[in-house]
Tab-separated table of C-alpha atoms in Angstrom:
chain	number	residue	atom	x	y	z
K	1	UNK	CA	48.393	-5.249	-10.795
K	2	UNK	CA	50.918	-5.956	-8.086
K	3	UNK	CA	50.991	-4.775	-4.520
K	4	UNK	CA	53.802	-5.415	-2.064
K	5	UNK	CA	52.355	-3.656	0.988
K	6	UNK	CA	52.521	-5.668	4.163
K	7	UNK	CA	49.355	-7.472	5.096
K	8	UNK	CA	47.971	-7.881	1.569
K	9	UNK	CA	47.630	-10.926	-0.617
K	10	UNK	CA	49.201	-10.238	-3.973
K	11	UNK	CA	47.885	-13.147	-6.059
K	12	UNK	CA	44.728	-12.305	-8.021
K	13	UNK	CA	42.070	-15.001	-8.160
K	14	UNK	CA	39.901	-15.901	-11.141
K	15	UNK	CA	36.286	-16.836	-10.811
K	16	UNK	CA	33.425	-17.730	-13.170
K	17	UNK	CA	30.188	-16.073	-12.189
K	18	UNK	CA	27.466	-18.632	-11.527
K	19	UNK	CA	23.912	-18.580	-12.862
K	20	UNK	CA	21.181	-16.640	-11.039
K	21	UNK	CA	19.379	-18.597	-8.331
K	22	UNK	CA	15.823	-19.003	-7.159
K	23	UNK	CA	14.596	-19.616	-3.625
K	24	UNK	CA	13.551	-23.028	-2.418
K	25	UNK	CA	10.304	-21.677	-1.009
K	26	UNK	CA	9.025	-20.472	-4.402
K	27	UNK	CA	9.622	-23.846	-6.051
K	28	UNK	CA	8.392	-25.799	-3.026
K	29	UNK	CA	5.109	-23.911	-3.242
K	30	UNK	CA	4.722	-24.874	-6.900
K	31	UNK	CA	5.470	-28.524	-6.202
K	32	UNK	CA	3.028	-28.568	-3.295
K	33	UNK	CA	0.275	-27.367	-5.639
K	34	UNK	CA	1.208	-30.015	-8.192
K	35	UNK	CA	1.132	-32.709	-5.515
K	36	UNK	CA	-2.389	-31.768	-4.460
K	37	UNK	CA	-3.421	-31.775	-8.092
K	38	UNK	CA	-2.066	-35.238	-8.912
K	39	UNK	CA	-2.978	-36.936	-5.608
K	40	UNK	CA	-5.960	-39.302	-5.496
K	41	UNK	CA	-8.537	-39.429	-2.729
K	42	UNK	CA	-7.297	-42.596	-1.051
K	43	UNK	CA	-3.825	-41.169	-0.607
K	44	UNK	CA	-2.236	-44.454	-1.718
K	45	UNK	CA	-0.972	-43.417	-5.159
K	46	UNK	CA	2.728	-42.885	-5.780
K	47	UNK	CA	2.023	-39.195	-6.387
K	48	UNK	CA	0.693	-38.772	-2.872
K	49	UNK	CA	3.975	-39.929	-1.375
K	50	UNK	CA	6.222	-37.815	-3.587
K	51	UNK	CA	8.495	-35.631	-1.439
K	52	UNK	CA	9.330	-32.056	-2.362
K	53	UNK	CA	12.980	-32.613	-1.550
K	54	UNK	CA	13.170	-35.181	-4.368
K	55	UNK	CA	12.667	-32.313	-6.787
K	56	UNK	CA	16.004	-30.812	-5.800
K	57	UNK	CA	19.427	-31.995	-6.792
K	58	UNK	CA	20.673	-33.335	-3.473
K	59	UNK	CA	24.208	-33.642	-4.814
K	60	UNK	CA	24.438	-29.891	-5.264
K	61	UNK	CA	26.535	-28.019	-2.726
K	62	UNK	CA	24.271	-24.998	-3.000
K	63	UNK	CA	21.102	-24.686	-0.943
K	64	UNK	CA	19.163	-23.493	-3.994
K	65	UNK	CA	18.926	-24.696	-7.561
K	66	UNK	CA	19.903	-22.606	-10.548
K	67	UNK	CA	17.227	-21.131	-12.778
K	68	UNK	CA	18.207	-23.492	-15.607
K	69	UNK	CA	17.991	-26.611	-13.444
K	70	UNK	CA	14.693	-25.568	-11.908
K	71	UNK	CA	13.150	-24.694	-15.278
K	72	UNK	CA	14.116	-28.048	-16.815
K	73	UNK	CA	12.772	-30.070	-13.896
K	74	UNK	CA	9.560	-28.054	-13.647
K	75	UNK	CA	9.017	-28.262	-17.413
K	76	UNK	CA	9.524	-32.040	-17.335
K	77	UNK	CA	7.065	-32.452	-14.485
K	78	UNK	CA	4.414	-30.260	-16.110
K	79	UNK	CA	4.880	-31.984	-19.466
K	80	UNK	CA	4.215	-35.375	-17.883
K	81	UNK	CA	1.051	-34.101	-16.261
K	82	UNK	CA	-0.377	-32.324	-19.308
K	83	UNK	CA	0.544	-34.945	-21.910
K	84	UNK	CA	-1.276	-37.663	-20.028
K	85	UNK	CA	1.903	-39.713	-19.652
K	86	UNK	CA	2.097	-40.228	-15.908
K	87	UNK	CA	4.091	-43.407	-16.460
K	88	UNK	CA	7.145	-41.241	-17.096
K	89	UNK	CA	6.825	-39.861	-13.589
K	90	UNK	CA	4.810	-42.539	-11.784
K	91	UNK	CA	5.138	-45.855	-13.699
K	92	UNK	CA	2.394	-47.649	-11.742
K	93	UNK	CA	-0.334	-45.079	-12.324
K	94	UNK	CA	-2.584	-44.550	-15.339
K	95	UNK	CA	-4.680	-41.392	-15.592
K	96	UNK	CA	-6.524	-39.450	-18.312
K	97	UNK	CA	-5.040	-36.324	-19.874
K	98	UNK	CA	-5.242	-33.204	-17.755
K	99	UNK	CA	-6.776	-30.047	-19.234
K	100	UNK	CA	-6.863	-26.365	-18.365
K	101	UNK	CA	-10.218	-26.843	-16.636
K	102	UNK	CA	-8.625	-29.315	-14.211
K	103	UNK	CA	-5.887	-26.885	-13.203
K	104	UNK	CA	-6.560	-25.614	-9.659
K	105	UNK	CA	-7.202	-21.900	-9.351
K	106	UNK	CA	-4.276	-21.351	-6.979
K	107	UNK	CA	-1.801	-22.794	-9.483
K	108	UNK	CA	-3.404	-21.036	-12.453
K	109	UNK	CA	-3.237	-17.745	-10.539
K	110	UNK	CA	0.507	-18.119	-10.031
K	111	UNK	CA	0.956	-18.725	-13.760
K	112	UNK	CA	-1.192	-15.744	-14.747
K	113	UNK	CA	0.786	-13.382	-12.524
K	114	UNK	CA	3.336	-13.369	-15.357
K	115	UNK	CA	0.671	-12.159	-17.804
K	116	UNK	CA	1.053	-8.339	-17.471
K	117	UNK	CA	0.823	-6.372	-19.651
K	118	UNK	CA	-1.072	-9.008	-21.704
K	119	UNK	CA	-4.023	-9.236	-19.331
K	120	UNK	CA	-6.618	-8.300	-21.960
K	121	UNK	CA	-5.309	-10.888	-24.433
K	122	UNK	CA	-5.355	-13.583	-21.756
K	123	UNK	CA	-8.907	-12.697	-20.721
K	124	UNK	CA	-10.112	-13.268	-24.303
K	125	UNK	CA	-8.796	-16.840	-24.601
K	126	UNK	CA	-11.671	-18.626	-22.872
K	127	UNK	CA	-14.262	-18.250	-20.110
K	128	UNK	CA	-12.093	-20.125	-17.621
K	129	UNK	CA	-9.140	-17.759	-18.036
K	130	UNK	CA	-11.398	-14.715	-18.100
K	131	UNK	CA	-13.008	-15.770	-14.829
K	132	UNK	CA	-9.649	-16.208	-13.114
K	133	UNK	CA	-7.739	-13.274	-14.595
K	134	UNK	CA	-10.434	-10.702	-13.846
K	135	UNK	CA	-10.184	-11.657	-10.188
K	136	UNK	CA	-6.430	-11.042	-9.910
K	137	UNK	CA	-5.769	-7.321	-9.252
K	138	UNK	CA	-1.987	-7.676	-9.772
K	139	UNK	CA	-2.512	-8.640	-13.428
K	140	UNK	CA	-4.104	-5.262	-14.212
K	141	UNK	CA	-1.439	-3.000	-12.740
K	142	UNK	CA	0.442	-2.310	-16.006
K	143	UNK	CA	-1.076	0.625	-17.902
K	144	UNK	CA	0.193	2.627	-20.875
K	145	UNK	CA	-0.977	5.096	-23.497
K	146	UNK	CA	-1.220	2.163	-25.931
K	147	UNK	CA	-4.464	1.161	-24.182
K	148	UNK	CA	-7.769	2.589	-25.305
K	149	UNK	CA	-9.625	4.819	-22.862
K	150	UNK	CA	-12.037	1.977	-22.082
K	151	UNK	CA	-9.220	-0.508	-21.484
K	152	UNK	CA	-7.377	1.996	-19.314
K	153	UNK	CA	-10.408	2.592	-17.094
K	154	UNK	CA	-11.007	-1.157	-16.805
K	155	UNK	CA	-7.380	-1.802	-15.840
K	156	UNK	CA	-7.409	0.889	-13.166
K	157	UNK	CA	-10.695	-0.404	-11.743
K	158	UNK	CA	-9.672	-4.078	-11.772
K	159	UNK	CA	-6.280	-3.348	-10.206
K	160	UNK	CA	-8.046	-2.351	-6.999
K	161	UNK	CA	-5.584	-0.852	-4.530
K	162	UNK	CA	-2.479	-2.460	-6.054
K	163	UNK	CA	0.472	-0.287	-7.073
K	164	UNK	CA	0.573	0.785	-10.728
K	165	UNK	CA	3.283	0.420	-13.384
K	166	UNK	CA	2.747	3.365	-15.747
K	167	UNK	CA	4.310	3.663	-19.221
K	168	UNK	CA	4.205	6.609	-21.633
K	169	UNK	CA	5.464	5.899	-25.168
K	170	UNK	CA	6.245	8.098	-28.164
K	171	UNK	CA	7.907	5.710	-30.583
K	172	UNK	CA	8.389	6.017	-34.282
K	173	UNK	CA	5.300	4.929	-36.201
K	174	UNK	CA	3.075	4.060	-33.225
K	175	UNK	CA	0.879	7.201	-33.530
K	176	UNK	CA	0.483	7.223	-29.757
K	177	UNK	CA	-0.949	10.162	-27.829
K	178	UNK	CA	-0.584	11.341	-24.255
K	179	UNK	CA	-4.151	12.633	-23.938
K	180	UNK	CA	-6.458	11.609	-22.298
K	181	UNK	CA	-4.028	9.077	-20.799
K	182	UNK	CA	-2.139	11.462	-18.492
K	183	UNK	CA	-5.165	12.970	-16.684
K	184	UNK	CA	-6.634	9.521	-16.035
K	185	UNK	CA	-3.479	7.977	-14.565
K	186	UNK	CA	-2.384	11.076	-12.642
K	187	UNK	CA	-5.635	10.850	-10.700
K	188	UNK	CA	-4.146	7.671	-9.208
K	189	UNK	CA	-0.649	9.063	-8.680
K	190	UNK	CA	-0.577	7.840	-5.081
K	191	UNK	CA	-0.481	4.277	-6.419
K	192	UNK	CA	2.344	4.677	-8.950
K	193	UNK	CA	5.233	2.302	-8.295
K	194	UNK	CA	7.098	2.637	-11.607
K	195	UNK	CA	7.017	5.208	-14.416
K	196	UNK	CA	8.545	4.583	-17.845
K	197	UNK	CA	8.866	7.269	-20.511
K	198	UNK	CA	10.289	6.039	-23.820
K	199	UNK	CA	10.480	8.417	-26.771
K	200	UNK	CA	12.582	7.799	-29.862
K	201	UNK	CA	10.644	10.079	-32.180
K	202	UNK	CA	10.148	13.765	-31.518
K	203	UNK	CA	6.547	14.440	-32.574
K	204	UNK	CA	5.547	18.076	-32.156
K	205	UNK	CA	1.890	17.323	-31.414
K	206	UNK	CA	2.715	14.771	-28.717
K	207	UNK	CA	5.155	16.964	-26.817
K	208	UNK	CA	2.995	20.048	-27.243
K	209	UNK	CA	0.251	18.233	-25.346
K	210	UNK	CA	2.684	17.515	-22.523
K	211	UNK	CA	3.907	21.105	-22.557
K	212	UNK	CA	0.354	22.411	-22.204
K	213	UNK	CA	-0.644	19.974	-19.496
K	214	UNK	CA	-0.630	22.205	-16.427
K	215	UNK	CA	-0.625	19.444	-13.808
K	216	UNK	CA	2.561	17.934	-15.238
K	217	UNK	CA	4.716	20.992	-15.898
K	218	UNK	CA	3.729	23.763	-13.533
K	219	UNK	CA	2.310	22.059	-10.477
K	220	UNK	CA	4.383	19.987	-8.083
K	221	UNK	CA	2.960	16.465	-8.122
K	222	UNK	CA	3.855	13.993	-5.374
K	223	UNK	CA	4.103	10.263	-6.039
K	224	UNK	CA	4.549	8.882	-2.504
K	225	UNK	CA	5.261	5.223	-3.383
K	226	UNK	CA	7.023	5.551	-6.760
K	227	UNK	CA	10.278	3.561	-6.592
K	228	UNK	CA	11.498	3.313	-10.202
K	229	UNK	CA	11.882	5.997	-12.892
K	230	UNK	CA	12.879	4.978	-16.438
K	231	UNK	CA	13.426	7.886	-18.862
K	232	UNK	CA	14.612	7.167	-22.393
K	233	UNK	CA	14.251	10.484	-24.180
K	234	UNK	CA	16.343	10.599	-27.320
K	235	UNK	CA	16.426	9.541	-30.941
K	236	UNK	CA	18.704	6.526	-31.583
K	237	UNK	CA	20.413	8.569	-34.282
K	238	UNK	CA	21.298	11.436	-31.965
K	239	UNK	CA	22.231	14.002	-34.616
K	240	UNK	CA	19.020	13.691	-36.648
K	241	UNK	CA	16.845	14.564	-33.667
K	242	UNK	CA	18.974	17.190	-31.948
K	243	UNK	CA	17.883	20.400	-33.801
K	244	UNK	CA	14.178	19.949	-33.136
K	245	UNK	CA	14.617	18.799	-29.551
K	246	UNK	CA	16.461	21.955	-28.557
K	247	UNK	CA	13.454	23.980	-29.680
K	248	UNK	CA	11.445	22.313	-26.922
K	249	UNK	CA	13.823	22.150	-23.953
K	250	UNK	CA	11.134	21.676	-21.300
K	251	UNK	CA	8.948	19.050	-22.899
K	252	UNK	CA	11.110	16.038	-22.059
K	253	UNK	CA	11.890	17.391	-18.599
K	254	UNK	CA	8.279	17.438	-17.382
K	255	UNK	CA	9.175	14.957	-14.621
K	256	UNK	CA	11.854	17.198	-13.107
K	257	UNK	CA	9.536	18.932	-10.618
K	258	UNK	CA	7.879	15.766	-9.377
K	259	UNK	CA	8.300	14.905	-5.707
K	260	UNK	CA	9.455	11.297	-5.361
K	261	UNK	CA	10.327	10.644	-1.699
K	262	UNK	CA	10.566	6.850	-2.177
K	263	UNK	CA	12.485	6.820	-5.481
K	264	UNK	CA	15.125	4.082	-5.315
K	265	UNK	CA	16.129	3.429	-8.918
K	266	UNK	CA	16.453	5.813	-11.876
K	267	UNK	CA	17.545	5.401	-15.501
K	268	UNK	CA	18.064	8.515	-17.650
K	269	UNK	CA	19.001	8.490	-21.319
K	270	UNK	CA	18.784	12.044	-22.564
K	271	UNK	CA	20.412	15.006	-24.285
K	272	UNK	CA	19.065	17.460	-21.755
K	273	UNK	CA	21.259	20.038	-20.104
K	274	UNK	CA	18.657	20.137	-17.319
K	275	UNK	CA	20.094	16.948	-15.839
K	276	UNK	CA	22.986	18.945	-14.437
K	277	UNK	CA	20.702	21.487	-12.735
K	278	UNK	CA	18.748	21.156	-9.519
K	279	UNK	CA	16.188	18.425	-9.943
K	280	UNK	CA	13.733	17.844	-7.059
K	281	UNK	CA	12.715	14.474	-8.489
K	282	UNK	CA	16.189	13.026	-7.852
K	283	UNK	CA	16.961	14.578	-4.486
K	284	UNK	CA	15.318	11.939	-2.288
K	285	UNK	CA	17.403	10.118	0.287
K	286	UNK	CA	16.099	6.734	-0.903
K	287	UNK	CA	17.732	7.023	-4.353
K	288	UNK	CA	20.479	4.385	-4.313
K	289	UNK	CA	20.736	3.300	-7.977
K	290	UNK	CA	21.322	5.656	-10.922
K	291	UNK	CA	22.096	4.879	-14.566
K	292	UNK	CA	22.844	7.728	-16.983
K	293	UNK	CA	23.309	7.697	-20.755
K	294	UNK	CA	24.244	11.345	-21.034
K	295	UNK	CA	24.418	12.227	-24.726
K	296	UNK	CA	25.095	15.842	-23.833
K	297	UNK	CA	28.747	14.942	-23.222
K	298	UNK	CA	29.163	14.931	-27.008
K	299	UNK	CA	28.947	18.713	-26.990
K	300	UNK	CA	31.613	19.985	-24.593
K	301	UNK	CA	33.755	19.060	-21.634
K	302	UNK	CA	31.954	21.713	-19.592
K	303	UNK	CA	28.676	19.810	-19.900
K	304	UNK	CA	30.390	16.596	-18.861
K	305	UNK	CA	31.914	18.302	-15.834
K	306	UNK	CA	28.564	19.748	-14.724
K	307	UNK	CA	26.851	16.399	-15.159
K	308	UNK	CA	29.454	14.739	-12.943
K	309	UNK	CA	29.056	17.439	-10.304
K	310	UNK	CA	25.306	16.798	-10.356
K	311	UNK	CA	25.968	13.095	-9.733
K	312	UNK	CA	28.309	14.049	-6.907
K	313	UNK	CA	25.397	15.692	-5.119
K	314	UNK	CA	23.555	12.366	-4.822
K	315	UNK	CA	25.366	11.211	-1.717
K	316	UNK	CA	23.097	8.235	-1.009
K	317	UNK	CA	23.976	6.366	-4.216
K	318	UNK	CA	25.204	2.805	-3.848
K	319	UNK	CA	25.004	1.818	-7.535
K	320	UNK	CA	26.155	4.193	-10.315
K	321	UNK	CA	26.337	3.394	-14.043
K	322	UNK	CA	27.366	5.986	-16.650
K	323	UNK	CA	27.707	5.651	-20.430
K	324	UNK	CA	30.057	8.073	-22.197
K	325	UNK	CA	29.712	8.793	-25.907
K	326	UNK	CA	32.417	11.268	-26.835
K	327	UNK	CA	34.736	12.463	-24.124
K	328	UNK	CA	36.362	15.810	-24.784
K	329	UNK	CA	39.933	16.212	-23.580
K	330	UNK	CA	40.184	19.978	-23.777
K	331	UNK	CA	39.876	22.059	-20.611
K	332	UNK	CA	41.500	21.889	-17.216
K	333	UNK	CA	39.717	18.781	-16.021
K	334	UNK	CA	36.970	18.296	-13.472
K	335	UNK	CA	36.357	21.394	-11.376
K	336	UNK	CA	36.289	19.450	-8.115
K	337	UNK	CA	36.399	15.949	-6.758
K	338	UNK	CA	33.254	13.854	-6.587
K	339	UNK	CA	32.608	12.386	-3.162
K	340	UNK	CA	30.176	9.464	-3.004
K	341	UNK	CA	30.483	8.087	0.529
K	342	UNK	CA	28.025	5.195	0.072
K	343	UNK	CA	28.920	4.058	-3.459
K	344	UNK	CA	29.606	0.306	-3.650
K	345	UNK	CA	29.259	-0.459	-7.380
K	346	UNK	CA	30.548	1.679	-10.277
K	347	UNK	CA	30.105	0.873	-13.983
K	348	UNK	CA	31.691	3.071	-16.670
K	349	UNK	CA	30.734	2.287	-20.273
K	350	UNK	CA	32.532	3.957	-23.171
K	351	UNK	CA	30.791	4.018	-26.565
K	352	UNK	CA	32.766	2.964	-29.687
K	353	UNK	CA	33.849	6.530	-30.508
K	354	UNK	CA	34.283	7.811	-26.968
K	355	UNK	CA	38.086	7.864	-27.140
K	356	UNK	CA	38.609	8.404	-30.865
K	357	UNK	CA	40.154	11.814	-30.462
K	358	UNK	CA	43.077	13.541	-32.129
K	359	UNK	CA	44.428	14.440	-28.727
K	360	UNK	CA	47.147	12.049	-27.545
K	361	UNK	CA	45.891	12.389	-23.979
K	362	UNK	CA	42.539	10.701	-24.544
K	363	UNK	CA	43.083	8.356	-21.611
K	364	UNK	CA	43.959	11.219	-19.302
K	365	UNK	CA	40.272	11.924	-18.745
K	366	UNK	CA	39.658	8.334	-17.692
K	367	UNK	CA	42.599	8.557	-15.325
K	368	UNK	CA	41.333	11.860	-13.952
K	369	UNK	CA	37.796	10.542	-13.617
K	370	UNK	CA	38.859	7.507	-11.614
K	371	UNK	CA	41.100	9.546	-9.362
K	372	UNK	CA	38.395	12.211	-8.851
K	373	UNK	CA	35.681	9.839	-7.632
K	374	UNK	CA	36.189	9.408	-3.906
K	375	UNK	CA	34.228	6.467	-2.558
K	376	UNK	CA	35.558	4.717	0.542
K	377	UNK	CA	33.055	1.849	0.205
K	378	UNK	CA	33.569	1.039	-3.493
K	379	UNK	CA	33.946	-2.745	-3.779
K	380	UNK	CA	33.027	-3.581	-7.400
K	381	UNK	CA	33.884	-1.807	-10.645
K	382	UNK	CA	32.997	-2.615	-14.254
K	383	UNK	CA	34.830	-1.001	-17.194
K	384	UNK	CA	33.591	-1.522	-20.767
K	385	UNK	CA	35.728	-0.299	-23.676
K	386	UNK	CA	36.083	-0.435	-27.428
K	387	UNK	CA	38.535	-3.207	-28.326
K	388	UNK	CA	41.169	-0.933	-30.014
K	389	UNK	CA	41.729	0.640	-26.606
K	390	UNK	CA	42.586	-2.668	-24.952
K	391	UNK	CA	46.362	-2.278	-24.784
K	392	UNK	CA	46.227	1.364	-23.712
K	393	UNK	CA	43.647	0.682	-21.019
K	394	UNK	CA	45.489	-2.338	-19.676
K	395	UNK	CA	48.701	-0.321	-19.535
K	396	UNK	CA	46.891	2.416	-17.640
K	397	UNK	CA	45.360	-0.003	-15.144
K	398	UNK	CA	48.819	-1.298	-14.331
K	399	UNK	CA	49.865	2.228	-13.349
K	400	UNK	CA	46.937	2.937	-11.014
K	401	UNK	CA	48.145	3.618	-7.463
K	402	UNK	CA	46.927	0.891	-5.157
K	403	UNK	CA	45.439	3.501	-2.850
K	404	UNK	CA	42.732	4.172	-5.462
K	405	UNK	CA	41.732	0.507	-5.546
K	406	UNK	CA	42.308	-0.310	-1.892
K	407	UNK	CA	38.635	-1.039	-1.211
K	408	UNK	CA	37.908	-2.908	-4.457
K	409	UNK	CA	37.173	-6.611	-4.250
K	410	UNK	CA	36.136	-7.258	-7.847
K	411	UNK	CA	37.130	-5.555	-11.101
K	412	UNK	CA	35.478	-6.638	-14.355
K	413	UNK	CA	37.014	-5.397	-17.617
K	414	UNK	CA	35.201	-5.942	-20.915
K	415	UNK	CA	36.313	-5.093	-24.449
K	416	UNK	CA	33.873	-5.240	-27.340
K	417	UNK	CA	34.438	-6.205	-30.993
K	418	UNK	CA	35.200	-8.972	-30.386
K	419	UNK	CA	33.746	-9.513	-26.935
K	420	UNK	CA	36.393	-10.256	-24.355
K	421	UNK	CA	35.986	-10.035	-20.623
K	422	UNK	CA	38.061	-10.625	-17.527
K	423	UNK	CA	36.808	-10.804	-13.959
K	424	UNK	CA	39.598	-10.192	-11.472
K	425	UNK	CA	39.240	-10.700	-7.734
K	426	UNK	CA	41.652	-8.218	-6.215
K	427	UNK	CA	43.905	-8.716	-3.191
K	428	UNK	CA	42.256	-7.978	0.114
K	429	UNK	CA	43.637	-6.845	3.421
K	430	UNK	CA	44.222	-9.506	6.036
K	431	UNK	CA	42.291	-8.932	9.252
K	432	UNK	CA	44.367	-7.337	11.970
K	433	UNK	CA	46.959	-5.814	9.628
């Protein structure tokens, strides 16, 4: 894409995205614990004089090490300590093999914080682990309907006042139930931080229980600290599950009337037409990240239009990701423009058959969609397409008026089958022009 307007750089720049990073403080804390563990009483051993800064790659230009580098160095250090081979790390010292009993509680606690939702399995390994893990409330915060009633009550009690991560599953072959799970966890709704609902099998008994549960469907329930909502409510083979699901339109929308004033992140994968209607659960001002896999767009352009208008009402969004499955090209286009004044990141994913239409104007909807989304703060955009559309999409991108992309700083284009991706840093306006 070329731009000849005065005051703009016209040469695109290429850049390889670096690995994720970790903070120095988190690793320094781990090393400090290891130092105290390996140090001897007289303070004269080589381990006592080991400096934390030696753990870092001082030749690196970055102030923090990559995850890969940190993992390798930490693994090497721990391996030396546990294998009883201190000569690899401290050649002048000879010490017996370290065991789990020797591990200080503070270091073991940090390791066990990664245990959820396997807290019960960890507690059954040995007395030492049971003693430590039962005293860490954060380890018991993940609860689901896969737990027995006894395990659920124990988890809630041991979690103390920590925030809860609640999961409700209805997956093929798991024979899970939602009773008495829902009444027990809803009693602690003020502590919910995340709720996950994953259903890939429509079982009449399971959803009938939800439908009949008065507190969920009919009464407004407030979750004052819930920040994340993950809703995956469809059968992977969409067509095989569609007839039965439409007979129970309210059962998978039981969350719609919830009051979530602190909701920040939401993922919805559904066939529900209710998504396009008023939904109190998604009207909070804190909602800044939304991801939608809206299978309803397979049915008609009207449904797609209404879904987009619903998204347009969420004016506080900064991160929006939408997956399209079968875009219809009939109709007169979107009824009105979508204004998202705070949107900074936009990701549009198009399923393999999204553009396989007999209409020659299949790309017109993409063009209309991009021109209809008005976001003055949009700086990053990701487009994912089926590989046969590569030439057509690239040709379209070359025709986009620069005014549409004037605020973009990064555009990532990915084509699947085979995987091919390009990250393009776009021209930016020179200060003062």
